[in-house]
Structure formats: C-alpha cells, structure tokens
Amino acid sequence: MTEFADMRTVYGETLIKIGEENPDVVVVGADTTDSLKTKPFGKKFPNRFFNVGIAEANLITIAAGLANEGKIPFASTYAAFLPGRCVDQIRNAIAYPSRNGKNGLNVKMVVSHGGLSVGADGGSHQQIEDIAIMRVIPNVKVFIPSDTISVENLTRIFVQSYGPFFMRLARSKTPIVHSKDQKFEIGKGIVLRDGSDCTIAACGITVQMALEAADSLKQEGVSCRVIDMFSVKPIDSDLLEKAARETGGIVTCEEHNIMAGFGSAVSESISETYPVPIRRIGVRDRFGESARDSEIPLLLEKHGITSIHISNAVKEIRSKTR
Amino acid sequence: MGLNYYHIFKRVKEARKLVIKGITAAGSGHPGGSFSMAEIMGCLFYKFLKYDPKNPLWPDRDRLVLSKGHASPGLFSNLAVAGYFEKSEIETLRKLGSKLQGHPDFKCPGVEFCGGSLGLGLSFSLGMALAARIDKKNHHIYTIIGDGESNEGQVWEAAMAASKYKVDSLTVFLDRNFIQQDDYTERVMPLDEELVGDDISEMWKNAARWKVGDKWRAFGWNVLEIDGHRIEQIVKAINTALQVKGTPSIIVARTIKGKSVEHMEDNPKWHGVAPNPQISPIIDLELDCQFLISPSIIAGDMTNLENEVKRAAHGRSDFIHLDVMDGMFVPNKTFDYEKIKQLRPLTTIPFDTHLMINDPVKYVKNYVDAGCDIITVHAEVCDESSFGEIHDVLHSNDVSVGLAINPDTELPVWSEKFIPTLDQLIIMSVIPGKSGQKYIEATHEKTQRIYKFLQDKKFEGLIEADGGVDLTNIESCFLDGARVFVGGSAIIGQKDVRIMICEFRKKLMHARRKLLIQKAHSLGGNDLVNKWIDLHEVGKKKTELLQIAKEAGFV
C-alpha cells in the first residue's frame, strides 16, 4: 500500500526544526499562513514571523529586505499569487541584486497549490505557469518535489545553500516515493527505477504516475528508467544525456503547461547534448477548471496527465526509435 | 550644534555639477528627479547618515534606500563626493562595464538597494528595519520615494505594513516634485488635487489642495511637511522624525523638478533627458550662481527684534543676518548672544551672525551655544592663531565659518591658509557700525578683485555683500561675484519685507540671466544664445530672456 503524506505539514514542521537550529531563519506570509502551515513557526518564534496580509508584492520585497540584512526568509503563499502576483518583485528585488560574488538575495520562496491538482478552487487558482516564469529568471533555482521526504530535505538544503530558491508544493497529500535515507542534491536527478528501453523524467506528483507507468510497461516487457527531476533548475544535464544515450528516448511529465516548463527544460538540454525523441506529458496550453478532490484524477485525465498517457507516450517513442 | 549649512550647501552644489557631468557624458539619464532631491540627499549624506566609504557594508551603518531609482545620478554623485569612489568615475555613468549603472545597483559601493522598478523600495526598507529589530540594532533607514512612484499600489501595501509593525527606525522622504514622466502628477494621477489649467504653480499657492500628507496620516504615519530645498527645514524634519517613537515617519518634501537650473525647473521634459554637451558649461555656471538673501534685522525696530525675525521669516529669507556690535570694535552697541538665544526658537532659518566685536575668540562659543548657524568674525581683530581657534570651534559644532573685512581692509596674508575651508567672506561696503549708510562704490572693484583671487585659491564658499545693498546696486554686486546679500534698510527698513525680498530675487535673477547669456555667447555666439534661450519653455522665461539678450545685442 502506498503511503500518503501532506507536504505543507512537513514543510511547516521542518521550518520549526531549522528555526531552532538557525536564528537567521524567518518566515513571511500573506494571509495564508494557516494553509501553508507556517503559523506554528510564528507561535514559536513570534519575532521572526511576519504576516503582511494579502499583499504578495510586499511579501516578496520585505523578504528581500530581510535577506539583504543576512536573514534567511521563507516567503510562502499559494502558487497562483507567488509568482503569479509578483514577478517584477522576484526579478528586481530578489534575483537581480548581486554583490561580492553572491548572485541574488537569499530568499526562499515556497508555495503550495501548484498545478491542476488544486482542484475545487478552479482554473483561476491552478498555477500552470510557475515553472516557466521562475526558470527564466537568472539566479533563481527551481524545485518541484514529489513527496514529503523531498520537501523535508529540500527545505533543509534551502537553509544551507545561498541564493533565491523556488519550491512548489502540492495542495493534496502526495504518495511517498522516496526512501527515508534518500540523499538530495541541487542539480542532481534521482533514478528511481533503472531501465534500458526508454526514460521517464518526471517532477512533482507525476513522479508517482511515472512509476506506475513503468510498472505496467514492465508487464509488457518494456524496461523504463524513471528519474525524479525535482531540481528543474539547475537541471541534471549529465544524467539526462546518459539516459538519452542508454535508453534512446525520453518522456517528460509535469503538472504544468508543456510550454516553457519542465518538459521544455529537458528538451533544451537534450537537444544540445544527445538529441533523442522526446514526448511531453503536461497541460497542453489551456486552463484548468474546478474538480472536487475525488474528481482530481478525472481532471488530470482530461488534460492527458495519467500513467496511461505516460505509457502510451513511451510506446509512441519506441515505435519511432525502432 | 549648528546646521552645518555651508558644509551641506557646498556639497549639494558639487553633487549637482557631477550629475550634469555624468548625464552629459552618458547622453541619457534623469536630471530632473536628481535635482529635486539634491538638498535632501545633501542633508542625509553630510549631516545624518552614519557610514564609512572604506567599509561600505559596515553592519552598523545607516541605510539609504533610493526607491525612485531613476534618480541614480543624484545618488552616485553624492557617493562620489562622500568618498566611495573617485569623482571622475561619474563620467562612466551608464557606460558598458561601469559600476554606475542606469539605475542604482550593488555594483556600486554604497548602494543599498537595486532600484528602478518603482514601488519596491519602501517594502525593501521595511524588511531591513524588521531585520534590524530582530538583531536589536539601532541603525536608521532612510528611504526616498517619488510622487509619480506613489501611483504604485505596493507603496501603500508597504505603508500599511510599516504602520502595523510600528517601525520607528524608518524615515521616508516623499520627493513631491509634481512631475512624472508623461506630465504633471496631478494630471496623470492626482495625489493632491487634479490640476486645472497648465500652471503648476497654482498647486503651490493653496496649501488646502495638498492632500497627500493626509493619505499617509490615514495610514498611521507621522507626517511632516516641508519645503524640500530648505536645508534648515529638512534638518529639523529629520531631527523630529528621529525622536518620534512607535510609528514610521514620512517627510513630504515639496520640491521643484530640475531645481537650480532654470530651464529644467518644473518642465516635465527634463524628467529623463540629457543636456546637450554645448549647454553643460552654461548649466555649470548657473549652478555656481545660486544666491541667498540675508535680511539684517537691526535695520528694523530694535525694541522688537522678535517681530523683525518674524517679518524676515514671513518674507522667506534664506538667512537672518544678526549684527552683533559691542560698542568697542564699532561705536554702537546692538545685542549679544543672550538676545540671539531668545530669538532662536522663532524660526528655523539659519542665523547668519556677524560679530562686530573685539576679541571674538573669547566669545565665539557663546554664540555657538545661542544657536547661530553661520558666524562671521572680523579680520581686523583676529590673527592666524585666534582665527584658527575660532575656525576649529565652529567646525566642531557644525557652525559655518565666516570672515569679514572692512572697506579699508584687505584680506590679511594669514587668512590664505583658511580659504579652502572658509564658508563665507563678508566684504563690507559701508563702515560697520550702523544701518542706513550709502554703498561705497569702490567696493565693486574690490569685490571683483577678491572674487578672482579666491577662485585661484580654491575658495568653495560664498562672498556676502554687506552694507548699502539695494535694488539699484544689487545686480552689480552679483556680477562682482557676491552671492549672499545682506539687506538692511532696503529690506527690513521697508514696509513689506516679503515683496522686497521678491524684488531682490528678481533683480538677482535678471543679473544671473545676463551673465549666462554672456557665457552662452562667449561659448557659441548668437546660435548658442538662441539655443539656450529656447530651452526655457515653461512660463514667461523665454520672453524675458529674449529681452535681456536683445538689450545685450546678442539676438
């Protein structure tokens, strides 16, 4: 049985742990601190917690000011508003300012409610452009974790490594795909299944789908390599090149517009290192819509984001490469 | 402590010149907004900010956030004057590889915020202030925002948040120059009241139309409203803001875009345009030709000097001239430091105190303590050692240093070593001792001669003409090289001080225009004269300038 856990809860708990270890960690919220589970941090460290109200531009720029003075601010709200509501602030107040060899200010943007799986709130709140927006801003690193183990590890890495980082969490509980002792490293993908016939590179909630697709393809005698590419930027070009060389084709999976998102990032990399056929699973340049929790798999299916779609894409690639 | 008036004044002038130099070399940039905030910058850099140019990231430094980042030349020029980098580097502004980017950037030491995208600086400053609170640090954060910038909604998000967090370590200046890129602010997006008609000066005439301070008050801020080109008002406002606890302060500084360069003043066109290199030397001279009026209150009712101070203040004089006579250096007696102490609370206008007393070195500290901002002593009663002592006492108390010479006295040889740091030289044009005497004509020649001599000796202060100056001779005094003008019976002795000061200024303006037209002609003949005059688009300036040029036979 697959175990599920809530990313936001783990994020909030990890913040408290690192907050105890590092007095420079501060948290900034925008009236969504209950939802983002950062409120307990505020209870524990009232002097290092700032709720600026529904004002995302202000949220980001205050965080920048705090970071400028040596703090490590975690700025959190929903993905629809961060980056949606404050691209200019991210670019000019966080990513651009650089001095003494340090690129950008040390602000950690951790958002939840990414992608279609937000569900009931509808298309207005289903952020399918955040990877695209964030990865084109110089100095910003972009992470799409697949489970709570990733979230805990990345949150810790965020404190240890300098720079503007962005991480997108899912709204709903996510299946645990990693072992407890899994090591995470910026810019390094994690091979979850080895295989030789095709590669499935996935991020976020699509990692579990990729694993399911690989399992079902295995029954049909197709050996798939599955990689969790939680580090969308910097992307693990070496691992992708190796996969391309050894498996001959790549399917990318994301809960995001296929334009300028994760699949695009993989394509950009592969096209320069070892071009092979690529199929991108993701939202095909249209908006989402409301779906109750029980209907979210149907919404994803409507947009072609399921393990079956992934399997079909693998087969399609193999028919081309043979 | 005095205002350190001349210390600030000289550096403001130098910074303005560097702005012109940088923008001219770059061929683009924003002079208008750099000049509207020039005095604010000057007061911050040379009186309030704690910083170390050799250690720009010293943790305990005060922070200066220029949120209206397009005015970066106004920041860079002051960083250069303050010693963060060589002044000559201003000519690399906006060029490839320069640390002086088009907008403030960490590439330049001393820059605290990468401005440019408007509306961000206040939030950033608030973040800085919150970090300082966590760390229990006491440094102060000064932030300059623009009025056009205030269109940005984020400014008001930050206003709300700063009020919520009660950050009293934050003082904001609103550079209220009434002009943004497209047009007058009140036409693009009114902060006060919509502008009817074309005359921006309408907004200045009626304070009831100024609403922007109320907006900030409604957001819970401590609001101070001042004339943003008056050093004494800026200093007082900052001092007040620094004492207010439990709330952030905003100083609404009413300013003039392009201030100090007539053709740029109040003209939206000069928001972001570089001067023609041919015109720059004329602008440079114009910046050297700023003038100040210092009414002498002893020309009024000696039994009610309080009222004379009020009349001068009402007349918007630049200084108030206080003639102290001891009955020994001169036969008359007026008042001493005790009286000055009583007058001091009546106004913030700088006290320009002229000590016509024996042994000034003995008494000078009393006058410092009484609240004088500029103290001038007579060369006839000083020597190198006593003047050196006076010089040091004044400097260490932020009081500007003046030296005066009588009509029959020349600058003593011992004074030469003090010339580079001297703030003011009074050249008396009457025998000191009483008001109402006639101007001694020989002073014109003497002033011209001394003016030239001082230029060669790196004098950065101003010559003050004192004695018998009136509407008939003030233009000549200006052309001699004087820049501060004491008006006794010609101002205070008249019924309406305000009108007389206006008349003085008009005459001076006329003389300055004449001088600048001559300069234009010497640089580029009638062509340049016409070109320069054409720049004066706002109001009636152009017609008046053409008249002057015609009289001079240049058009």
XYZ file of N, CA, C and O in Angstrom, chain B residues 85-219:
540
model
N 34.049 56.526 -4.189
C 34.882 56.285 -5.365
C 35.320 57.631 -5.930
O 34.856 58.679 -5.477
N 36.214 57.590 -6.898
C 36.749 58.824 -7.478
C 35.641 59.607 -8.198
O 34.828 59.018 -8.918
N 35.671 60.922 -8.011
C 34.643 61.750 -8.655
C 34.673 61.620 -10.173
O 33.647 61.717 -10.836
N 35.882 61.383 -10.717
C 35.986 61.305 -12.181
C 35.199 60.111 -12.732
O 34.824 60.096 -13.899
N 34.923 59.147 -11.869
C 34.191 57.960 -12.345
C 32.759 58.269 -12.758
O 32.115 57.464 -13.432
N 32.278 59.445 -12.338
C 30.899 59.808 -12.692
C 30.737 59.831 -14.211
O 29.655 59.624 -14.747
N 31.837 60.034 -14.917
C 31.749 60.093 -16.388
C 31.586 58.712 -17.033
O 31.404 58.608 -18.233
N 31.658 57.666 -16.213
C 31.397 56.324 -16.772
C 29.920 55.956 -16.657
O 29.520 54.870 -17.059
N 29.133 56.868 -16.092
C 27.706 56.605 -15.883
C 27.052 55.997 -17.123
O 27.227 56.505 -18.228
N 26.321 54.910 -16.903
C 25.525 54.263 -17.948
C 26.354 53.657 -19.078
O 25.828 53.308 -20.122
N 27.677 53.585 -18.874
C 28.512 53.021 -19.943
C 28.831 51.555 -19.658
O 28.811 51.117 -18.510
N 29.191 50.839 -20.717
C 29.475 49.415 -20.600
C 30.625 49.169 -19.625
O 31.685 49.793 -19.728
N 30.397 48.281 -18.680
C 31.448 47.925 -17.726
C 31.517 48.828 -16.508
O 32.315 48.587 -15.611
N 30.678 49.850 -16.454
C 30.737 50.793 -15.328
C 30.021 50.236 -14.108
O 29.063 49.472 -14.219
N 30.500 50.643 -12.924
C 29.758 50.317 -11.706
C 28.546 51.247 -11.549
O 27.671 50.989 -10.738
N 28.552 52.306 -12.345
C 27.445 53.265 -12.266
C 26.418 52.934 -13.339
O 26.430 53.478 -14.441
N 25.538 52.011 -12.988
C 24.515 51.550 -13.916
C 23.434 52.630 -14.089
O 23.394 53.611 -13.363
N 22.566 52.395 -15.055
C 21.481 53.347 -15.298
C 20.591 53.546 -14.082
O 20.019 54.607 -13.882
N 20.501 52.506 -13.271
C 19.745 52.596 -12.022
C 20.626 52.051 -10.898
O 21.545 51.280 -11.158
N 20.346 52.434 -9.650
C 21.245 52.039 -8.556
C 21.424 50.521 -8.501
O 20.447 49.775 -8.642
N 22.655 50.120 -8.287
C 22.991 48.707 -8.391
C 24.082 48.413 -7.379
O 24.935 49.246 -7.108
N 24.047 47.187 -6.840
C 25.075 46.791 -5.874
C 26.475 46.826 -6.471
O 27.461 46.760 -5.731
N 26.562 46.914 -7.804
C 27.896 47.026 -8.403
C 28.629 48.252 -7.854
O 29.844 48.293 -7.862
N 27.857 49.229 -7.412
C 28.445 50.471 -6.909
C 28.472 50.440 -5.379
O 27.429 50.274 -4.746
N 29.651 50.598 -4.783
C 29.702 50.566 -3.317
C 28.882 51.717 -2.722
O 28.893 52.822 -3.243
N 28.180 51.415 -1.650
C 27.351 52.434 -1.008
C 25.891 52.352 -1.420
O 25.032 52.912 -0.753
N 25.616 51.659 -2.519
C 24.223 51.493 -2.928
C 23.590 50.403 -2.064
O 24.133 49.314 -1.926
N 22.437 50.714 -1.491
C 21.796 49.789 -0.546
C 20.626 49.041 -1.163
O 20.080 48.121 -0.560
N 20.213 49.479 -2.347
C 19.019 48.866 -2.936
C 19.090 49.013 -4.438
O 19.395 50.096 -4.937
N 18.851 47.923 -5.138
C 18.851 47.968 -6.598
C 17.497 48.495 -7.062
O 16.557 47.729 -7.248
N 17.409 49.783 -7.207
C 16.137 50.410 -7.553
C 15.932 50.487 -9.052
O 16.816 50.179 -9.831
N 14.776 50.928 -9.423
C 14.499 51.079 -10.842
C 13.064 50.711 -11.130
O 12.296 51.507 -11.654
N 12.692 49.510 -10.752
C 11.292 49.141 -10.829
C 10.604 49.854 -9.668
O 10.911 49.611 -8.502
N 9.704 50.749 -9.967
C 9.183 51.645 -8.932
C 8.218 50.951 -7.982
O 7.546 49.990 -8.335
N 8.189 51.453 -6.760
C 7.241 50.950 -5.770
C 7.818 49.900 -4.843
O 7.148 49.427 -3.943
N 9.083 49.526 -5.062
C 9.651 48.425 -4.288
C 10.428 48.871 -3.041
O 10.519 48.140 -2.062
N 10.981 50.063 -3.104
C 11.951 50.473 -2.092
C 11.420 50.530 -0.671
O 12.135 50.207 0.281
N 10.168 50.916 -0.524
C 9.630 51.052 0.825
C 9.468 49.669 1.472
O 9.802 49.482 2.642
N 8.983 48.705 0.695
C 8.854 47.341 1.228
C 10.230 46.801 1.610
O 10.401 46.168 2.656
N 11.190 47.056 0.727
C 12.557 46.580 0.977
C 13.099 47.203 2.269
O 13.682 46.522 3.116
N 12.858 48.492 2.422
C 13.314 49.196 3.626
C 12.659 48.616 4.872
O 13.294 48.485 5.921
N 11.390 48.283 4.730
C 10.681 47.700 5.869
C 11.316 46.363 6.254
O 11.507 46.078 7.448
N 11.655 45.564 5.242
C 12.359 44.311 5.515
C 13.660 44.556 6.262
O 13.999 43.861 7.230
N 14.398 45.583 5.826
C 15.645 45.946 6.502
C 15.381 46.328 7.964
O 16.122 45.941 8.871
N 14.327 47.105 8.159
C 14.015 47.584 9.511
C 13.606 46.420 10.415
O 13.973 46.369 11.597
N 12.865 45.471 9.861
C 12.439 44.315 10.663
C 13.635 43.445 11.033
O 13.726 42.929 12.151
N 14.563 43.326 10.089
C 15.778 42.552 10.380
C 16.574 43.219 11.498
O 17.064 42.560 12.419
N 16.672 44.552 11.441
C 17.403 45.281 12.480
C 16.730 45.103 13.841
O 17.397 44.994 14.868
N 15.423 45.033 13.820
C 14.689 44.849 15.081
C 15.006 43.480 15.682
O 15.248 43.361 16.884
N 15.016 42.453 14.815
C 15.342 41.105 15.307
C 16.732 41.118 15.939
O 16.968 40.533 16.991
N 17.651 41.812 15.266
C 19.046 41.821 15.722
C 19.317 42.871 16.803
O 20.465 43.057 17.214
N 18.271 43.594 17.198
C 18.405 44.663 18.207
C 19.478 45.675 17.818
O 20.302 46.100 18.634
N 19.461 46.068 16.555
C 20.420 47.076 16.062
C 19.729 48.430 16.013
O 18.514 48.505 15.859
N 20.540 49.476 16.121
C 19.960 50.804 16.225
C 20.128 51.687 14.998
O 19.815 52.863 15.029
N 20.648 51.118 13.921
C 20.840 51.995 12.763
C 19.490 52.424 12.194
O 18.460 51.794 12.429
N 19.535 53.518 11.433
C 18.305 54.088 10.897
C 18.225 53.824 9.398
O 19.245 53.719 8.727
N 17.011 53.753 8.892
C 16.812 53.528 7.464
C 16.074 54.727 6.880
O 14.995 55.094 7.355
N 16.698 55.352 5.891
C 16.089 56.488 5.208
C 15.732 56.051 3.794
O 16.548 55.441 3.099
N 14.521 56.350 3.391
C 14.065 55.903 2.078
C 13.491 57.085 1.316
O 12.732 57.872 1.887
N 13.885 57.216 0.064
C 13.348 58.311 -0.746
C 12.432 57.723 -1.816
O 12.857 56.887 -2.614
N 11.178 58.139 -1.780
C 10.240 57.683 -2.808
C 9.791 58.893 -3.635
O 9.914 60.041 -3.200
N 9.278 58.620 -4.816
C 8.829 59.702 -5.680
C 7.320 59.853 -5.635
O 6.613 58.965 -5.144
N 6.847 60.995 -6.152
C 5.382 61.166 -6.167
C 4.764 60.379 -7.321
O 3.737 59.730 -7.146
N 5.418 60.362 -8.464
C 4.932 59.501 -9.541
C 4.958 58.053 -9.092
O 4.026 57.284 -9.342
N 6.022 57.713 -8.396
C 6.161 56.345 -7.884
C 4.974 55.951 -6.995
O 4.604 54.779 -6.920
N 4.413 56.937 -6.341
C 3.309 56.647 -5.412
C 2.050 56.178 -6.127
O 1.063 55.816 -5.485
N 2.059 56.178 -7.451
C 0.957 55.550 -8.192
C 0.954 54.042 -7.960
O -0.083 53.381 -8.085
N 2.122 53.502 -7.668
C 2.250 52.060 -7.497
C 1.517 51.607 -6.231
O 1.765 52.125 -5.137
N 0.653 50.612 -6.388
C -0.104 50.123 -5.235
C 0.777 49.573 -4.136
O 0.440 49.640 -2.953
N 1.930 49.062 -4.503
C 2.794 48.440 -3.494
C 3.281 49.453 -2.455
O 3.532 49.089 -1.303
N 3.401 50.708 -2.861
C 3.800 51.742 -1.896
C 2.834 51.728 -0.712
O 3.236 51.820 0.452
N 1.567 51.548 -1.018
C 0.543 51.620 0.031
C 0.437 50.299 0.790
O 0.035 50.288 1.952
N 0.790 49.213 0.141
C 0.907 47.942 0.872
C 1.981 48.095 1.952
O 1.802 47.698 3.105
N 3.099 48.683 1.530
C 4.217 48.869 2.460
C 3.849 49.874 3.545
O 4.239 49.734 4.708
N 3.094 50.904 3.157
C 2.684 51.925 4.129
C 1.868 51.279 5.249
O 2.078 51.545 6.437
N 0.940 50.410 4.849
C 0.114 49.706 5.842
C 0.974 48.832 6.754
O 0.809 48.824 7.969
N 1.882 48.094 6.115
C 2.677 47.129 6.876
C 3.641 47.833 7.830
O 3.820 47.410 8.974
N 4.256 48.931 7.381
C 5.201 49.648 8.247
C 4.486 50.205 9.464
O 5.024 50.247 10.569
N 3.248 50.605 9.255
C 2.439 51.118 10.353
C 2.090 49.980 11.310
O 2.184 50.125 12.532
N 1.715 48.834 10.754
C 1.400 47.674 11.591
C 2.591 47.319 12.481
O 2.429 47.039 13.666
N 3.770 47.321 11.893
C 4.953 46.891 12.643
C 5.618 48.033 13.420
O 6.672 47.853 14.018
N 5.005 49.241 13.350
C 5.467 50.373 14.163
C 6.972 50.594 14.047
O 7.676 50.740 15.046
N 7.463 50.605 12.828
C 8.917 50.716 12.671
C 9.371 52.174 12.740
O 9.328 52.905 11.751
N 9.822 52.587 13.897
C 10.285 53.973 14.026
C 11.739 54.131 13.578
O 12.278 55.231 13.621
N 12.355 53.067 13.128
C 13.714 53.195 12.603
C 13.684 53.513 11.110
O 14.698 53.479 10.434
N 12.502 53.827 10.612
C 12.333 54.108 9.182
C 11.826 55.539 8.992
O 10.814 55.923 9.580
N 12.556 56.322 8.216
C 12.104 57.662 7.856
C 12.076 57.770 6.336
O 13.074 57.512 5.674
N 10.924 58.135 5.826
C 10.748 58.190 4.372
C 10.663 59.645 3.925
O 10.089 60.485 4.608
N 11.276 59.939 2.791
C 11.066 61.225 2.133
C 10.198 61.002 0.909
O 10.488 60.119 0.105
N 9.149 61.787 0.774
C 8.413 61.814 -0.486
C 8.915 63.039 -1.250
O 8.709 64.178 -0.821
N 9.604 62.789 -2.347
C 10.117 63.883 -3.180
C 8.951 64.382 -4.037
O 8.692 63.882 -5.127
N 8.254 65.367 -3.498
C 6.989 65.802 -4.111
C 7.267 66.888 -5.141
O 7.071 68.080 -4.888
N 7.723 66.483 -6.317
C 8.088 67.491 -7.327
C 7.007 67.727 -8.369
O 7.200 68.506 -9.300
N 5.895 67.040 -8.222
C 4.710 67.306 -9.048
C 4.854 66.919 -10.517
O 4.020 67.259 -11.343
N 5.943 66.224 -10.853
C 6.124 65.858 -12.267
C 6.503 64.394 -12.366
O 7.357 63.913 -11.620
N 5.863 63.680 -13.277
C 6.304 62.329 -13.600
C 6.578 62.268 -15.095
O 6.546 63.287 -15.777
N 6.867 61.077 -15.608
C 7.425 61.018 -16.953
C 6.525 61.666 -18.008
O 6.992 62.430 -18.846
N 5.247 61.360 -17.966
C 4.358 61.844 -19.016
C 3.969 63.305 -18.864
O 3.777 64.002 -19.856
N 3.816 63.735 -17.611
C 3.169 65.040 -17.420
C 3.224 65.411 -15.932
O 3.869 64.728 -15.142
N 2.491 66.465 -15.571
C 2.366 66.807 -14.158
C 1.631 65.668 -13.432
O 0.681 65.103 -13.973
N 2.067 65.387 -12.233
C 1.467 64.258 -11.494
C -0.037 64.432 -11.332
O -0.784 63.466 -11.412
N -0.444 65.667 -11.113
C -1.873 65.877 -10.832
C -2.724 65.648 -12.068
O -3.949 65.586 -11.981
N -2.079 65.541 -13.208
C -2.843 65.206 -14.410
C -2.818 63.717 -14.680
O -3.789 63.138 -15.130
N -1.675 63.107 -14.424
C -1.568 61.670 -14.692
C -2.354 60.898 -13.633
O -3.188 60.057 -13.945
N -2.071 61.189 -12.391
C -2.767 60.514 -11.285
C -2.640 61.398 -10.040
O -1.613 61.392 -9.380
N -3.675 62.167 -9.759
C -3.556 63.169 -8.695
C -3.277 62.546 -7.321
O -3.936 61.590 -6.932
N -2.282 63.117 -6.653
C -2.019 62.744 -5.256
C -2.646 63.772 -4.331
O -3.010 63.476 -3.203
N -2.695 64.999 -4.810
C -3.336 66.059 -4.042
C -4.714 66.310 -4.640
O -5.679 65.725 -4.253
N -4.727 67.175 -5.631
C -5.982 67.513 -6.276
C -5.693 67.695 -7.750
O -4.623 68.162 -8.129
N -6.634 67.374 -8.562
C -6.415 67.457 -10.003
C -6.008 68.879 -10.401
O -6.578 69.849 -9.920
N -5.024 68.960 -11.281
C -4.547 70.267 -11.728
C -5.476 70.794 -12.811
O -5.724 70.152 -13.815
N -5.987 71.994 -12.568
C -6.821 72.622 -13.599
C -5.952 73.658 -14.297
O -5.303 74.452 -13.650
N -5.951 73.622 -15.600
C -5.107 74.561 -16.346
C -3.687 74.042 -16.452
O -3.394 72.897 -16.119
N -2.795 74.906 -16.908
C -1.436 74.478 -17.227
C -0.403 74.906 -16.204
O 0.753 74.531 -16.290
N -0.807 75.723 -15.266
C 0.181 76.361 -14.395
C 0.366 75.564 -13.108
O -0.482 75.594 -12.215
N 1.497 74.888 -13.043
C 1.753 74.047 -11.871
C 1.875 74.885 -10.603
O 1.614 74.421 -9.492
N 2.259 76.143 -10.766
C 2.440 76.982 -9.575
C 1.114 77.183 -8.844
O 1.088 77.547 -7.674
N 0.001 76.944 -9.557
C -1.311 77.015 -8.902
C -1.353 76.081 -7.683
O -1.948 76.385 -6.668
N -0.704 74.922 -7.868
C -0.718 73.932 -6.785
C 0.026 74.435 -5.552
O -0.216 74.002 -4.441
N 0.991 75.318 -5.810
C 1.819 75.807 -4.704
C 1.118 76.890 -3.907
O 1.444 77.125 -2.748
N 0.184 77.537 -4.558
C -0.389 78.717 -3.922
C -1.371 78.365 -2.812
O -1.592 79.151 -1.915
N -1.975 77.214 -2.924
C -3.055 76.908 -1.998
C -2.784 75.600 -1.255
O -3.033 74.509 -1.760
N -2.322 75.750 -0.035
C -1.959 74.572 0.748
C -3.165 73.680 1.034
O -3.014 72.491 1.294
N -4.343 74.248 0.944
C -5.553 73.455 1.192
C -5.715 72.357 0.155
O -6.462 71.404 0.349
N -5.011 72.496 -0.959
C -5.139 71.485 -2.012
C -4.154 70.328 -1.831
O -4.169 69.385 -2.599
N -3.294 70.446 -0.838
C -2.314 69.377 -0.634
C -2.908 68.278 0.218
O -3.145 68.455 1.405
N -3.133 67.138 -0.367
C -3.832 66.070 0.337
C -2.937 64.875 0.647
O -3.325 63.994 1.380
N -1.782 64.833 0.032
C -1.011 63.591 0.112
C -0.572 63.278 1.548
O -0.544 62.121 1.968
N -0.318 64.306 2.335
C 0.039 64.095 3.737
C -1.097 63.415 4.492
O -0.875 62.528 5.326
N -2.325 63.799 4.144
C -3.488 63.188 4.810
C -3.581 61.702 4.481
O -4.014 60.901 5.306
N -3.215 61.373 3.252
C -3.246 59.943 2.890
C -2.335 59.164 3.834
O -2.709 58.117 4.359
N -1.131 59.682 4.042
C -0.176 58.975 4.907
C -0.619 58.987 6.362
O -0.431 58.015 7.081
N -1.216 60.101 6.786
C -1.744 60.141 8.159
C -2.795 59.065 8.333
O -2.838 58.372 9.346
N -3.635 58.903 7.319
C -4.695 57.891 7.399
C -4.111 56.481 7.502
O -4.734 55.585 8.047
N -2.892 56.331 6.995
C -2.227 55.027 7.085
C -1.467 54.878 8.404
O -0.767 53.890 8.611
